[in-house]
Coordinates of C-alpha atoms in Angstrom, one line a residue:
X1 CA -181.5 38.9 -3.4
X2 CA -182.8 38.8 -6.9
X3 CA -185.5 36.2 -8.1
X4 CA -184.6 33.6 -10.4
X5 CA -186.3 33.6 -13.9
X6 CA -187.3 30.6 -15.8
X7 CA -189.5 30.6 -19.0
X8 CA -191.3 27.3 -19.2
X9 CA -190.1 25.3 -22.2
X10 CA -192.4 23.4 -24.4
X11 CA -190.7 20.2 -23.5
X12 CA -191.3 20.8 -19.8
X13 CA -195.2 20.4 -20.4
X14 CA -197.4 17.2 -20.5
X15 CA -200.0 15.9 -22.9
X16 CA -202.5 18.2 -21.3
X17 CA -200.1 21.3 -22.0
X18 CA -199.3 21.8 -18.5
X19 CA -196.0 22.1 -16.7
X20 CA -195.1 18.5 -15.5
X21 CA -194.9 18.6 -11.8
X22 CA -191.5 16.9 -11.6
X23 CA -190.0 20.1 -13.5
X24 CA -190.6 22.2 -10.3
X25 CA -187.9 20.2 -8.6
X26 CA -185.5 21.1 -11.5
X27 CA -186.8 24.8 -11.2
X28 CA -185.9 24.8 -7.4
X29 CA -182.4 23.5 -8.2
X30 CA -181.9 26.3 -10.9
X31 CA -182.9 28.9 -8.5
X32 CA -180.7 27.4 -5.8
X33 CA -177.7 27.6 -7.8
X34 CA -178.5 31.2 -8.7
X35 CA -179.2 32.1 -5.1
X36 CA -175.9 30.6 -4.1
X37 CA -173.9 32.5 -6.8
X38 CA -175.7 35.9 -5.6
X39 CA -174.2 35.1 -2.1
X40 CA -170.7 34.6 -3.7
X41 CA -170.9 30.9 -2.8
X42 CA -171.7 29.2 -6.3
X43 CA -171.3 25.3 -6.3
X44 CA -168.2 25.4 -8.1
X45 CA -166.7 27.4 -5.2
X46 CA -168.1 25.1 -2.7
X47 CA -166.7 22.2 -4.6
X48 CA -163.3 23.9 -4.9
X49 CA -163.1 24.4 -1.1
X50 CA -164.4 20.8 -0.5
X51 CA -168.0 21.1 0.3
X52 CA -170.7 19.0 -1.2
X53 CA -174.3 20.1 -0.4
X54 CA -176.7 17.2 -1.2
X55 CA -180.4 17.4 -0.9
X56 CA -181.9 16.0 2.2
X57 CA -185.4 16.3 1.7
X58 CA -187.9 18.4 -0.8
X59 CA -191.5 19.4 -0.6
X60 CA -193.7 21.1 -3.3
X61 CA -197.1 22.5 -2.9
X62 CA -198.7 23.3 -6.2
X63 CA -201.2 26.0 -6.2
X64 CA -201.7 27.0 -9.9
X65 CA -200.8 25.4 -13.2
X66 CA -198.4 27.0 -15.7
X67 CA -197.9 26.2 -19.5
X68 CA -195.7 27.3 -22.1
X69 CA -194.5 30.0 -22.5
X70 CA -195.2 31.2 -19.0
X71 CA -192.3 33.0 -17.2
X72 CA -191.7 32.0 -13.6
X73 CA -190.1 34.4 -10.9
X74 CA -188.6 32.0 -8.2
X75 CA -187.8 33.8 -4.9
X76 CA -185.4 31.9 -2.6
X77 CA -185.0 32.5 1.2
X78 CA -183.1 31.0 4.1
X79 CA -185.6 29.3 6.3
X80 CA -183.2 27.7 8.7
X81 CA -179.5 27.4 9.0
X82 CA -177.6 25.4 11.4
X83 CA -173.8 24.5 11.5
X84 CA -174.6 21.6 9.4
X85 CA -178.1 22.0 7.6
X86 CA -179.7 24.5 5.5
X87 CA -183.3 24.7 4.8
X88 CA -184.4 27.0 1.7
X89 CA -187.9 28.1 1.0
X90 CA -189.1 28.9 -2.6
X91 CA -192.0 31.1 -3.8
X92 CA -192.7 30.5 -7.5
X93 CA -194.8 33.1 -9.2
X94 CA -196.3 33.6 -12.7
X95 CA -197.6 37.1 -13.5
X96 CA -197.4 38.1 -9.7
X97 CA -199.6 34.8 -8.8
X98 CA -198.2 32.1 -6.5
X99 CA -198.1 28.8 -8.5
X100 CA -196.1 26.9 -6.2
X101 CA -194.4 27.0 -2.8
X102 CA -191.6 24.8 -1.9
X103 CA -188.8 23.8 0.5
X104 CA -185.4 21.9 0.2
X105 CA -183.1 20.8 3.0
X106 CA -179.4 20.3 2.5
X107 CA -176.4 19.1 4.5
X108 CA -172.9 20.0 3.9
X109 CA -170.2 17.2 3.4
X110 CA -166.4 16.8 2.8
X111 CA -165.3 14.8 -0.2
X112 CA -164.9 11.8 2.1
X113 CA -168.5 12.1 3.3
X114 CA -168.2 13.5 6.6
X115 CA -170.2 16.4 7.8
X116 CA -168.8 19.9 7.3
X117 CA -169.5 22.2 10.4
X118 CA -169.7 25.6 8.3
X119 CA -169.7 27.6 11.6
X120 CA -166.1 26.3 12.3
X121 CA -164.6 25.5 8.9
X122 CA -166.2 28.6 7.0
X123 CA -167.6 31.2 9.3
X124 CA -168.1 33.8 6.7
X125 CA -170.2 31.6 4.6
X126 CA -172.2 30.6 7.6
X127 CA -172.6 34.1 8.8
X128 CA -174.0 35.1 5.4
X129 CA -176.6 32.3 5.7
X130 CA -177.6 33.1 9.1
X131 CA -177.9 36.8 8.3
X132 CA -180.5 35.8 5.7
X133 CA -182.3 33.5 7.9
X134 CA -184.4 36.4 9.2
X135 CA -185.7 37.4 5.8
X136 CA -189.0 36.0 4.6
X137 CA -190.4 35.4 1.4

């Protein structure tokens, strides 16, 4: 999978000219959307077939600061995939230096809020995710 590239915008920095920590969560979402598109299962497709994938939890470990106009390469990998839950890992690098590592957990829901069991309802999608589970960042 190709990394997602994000150029730090001036408005994403704080008074100290450092990228505000809350933006890294947004960067994770941008990278996750790109990752799912690369898999052929963008969020528009998931919504069209009746899947929502809300965030259940998120963690970030900040290693180094970034500033405007740094460019981040965000690598995404499947850490764990079960029939109803997906855990993604993220490594964000600037000039080949790790600046942040993170993880997000997601479930799969139908429009009425019931869990979607991917393995049964969308076996091809589930198989793609399971195949990627063995790849590490």
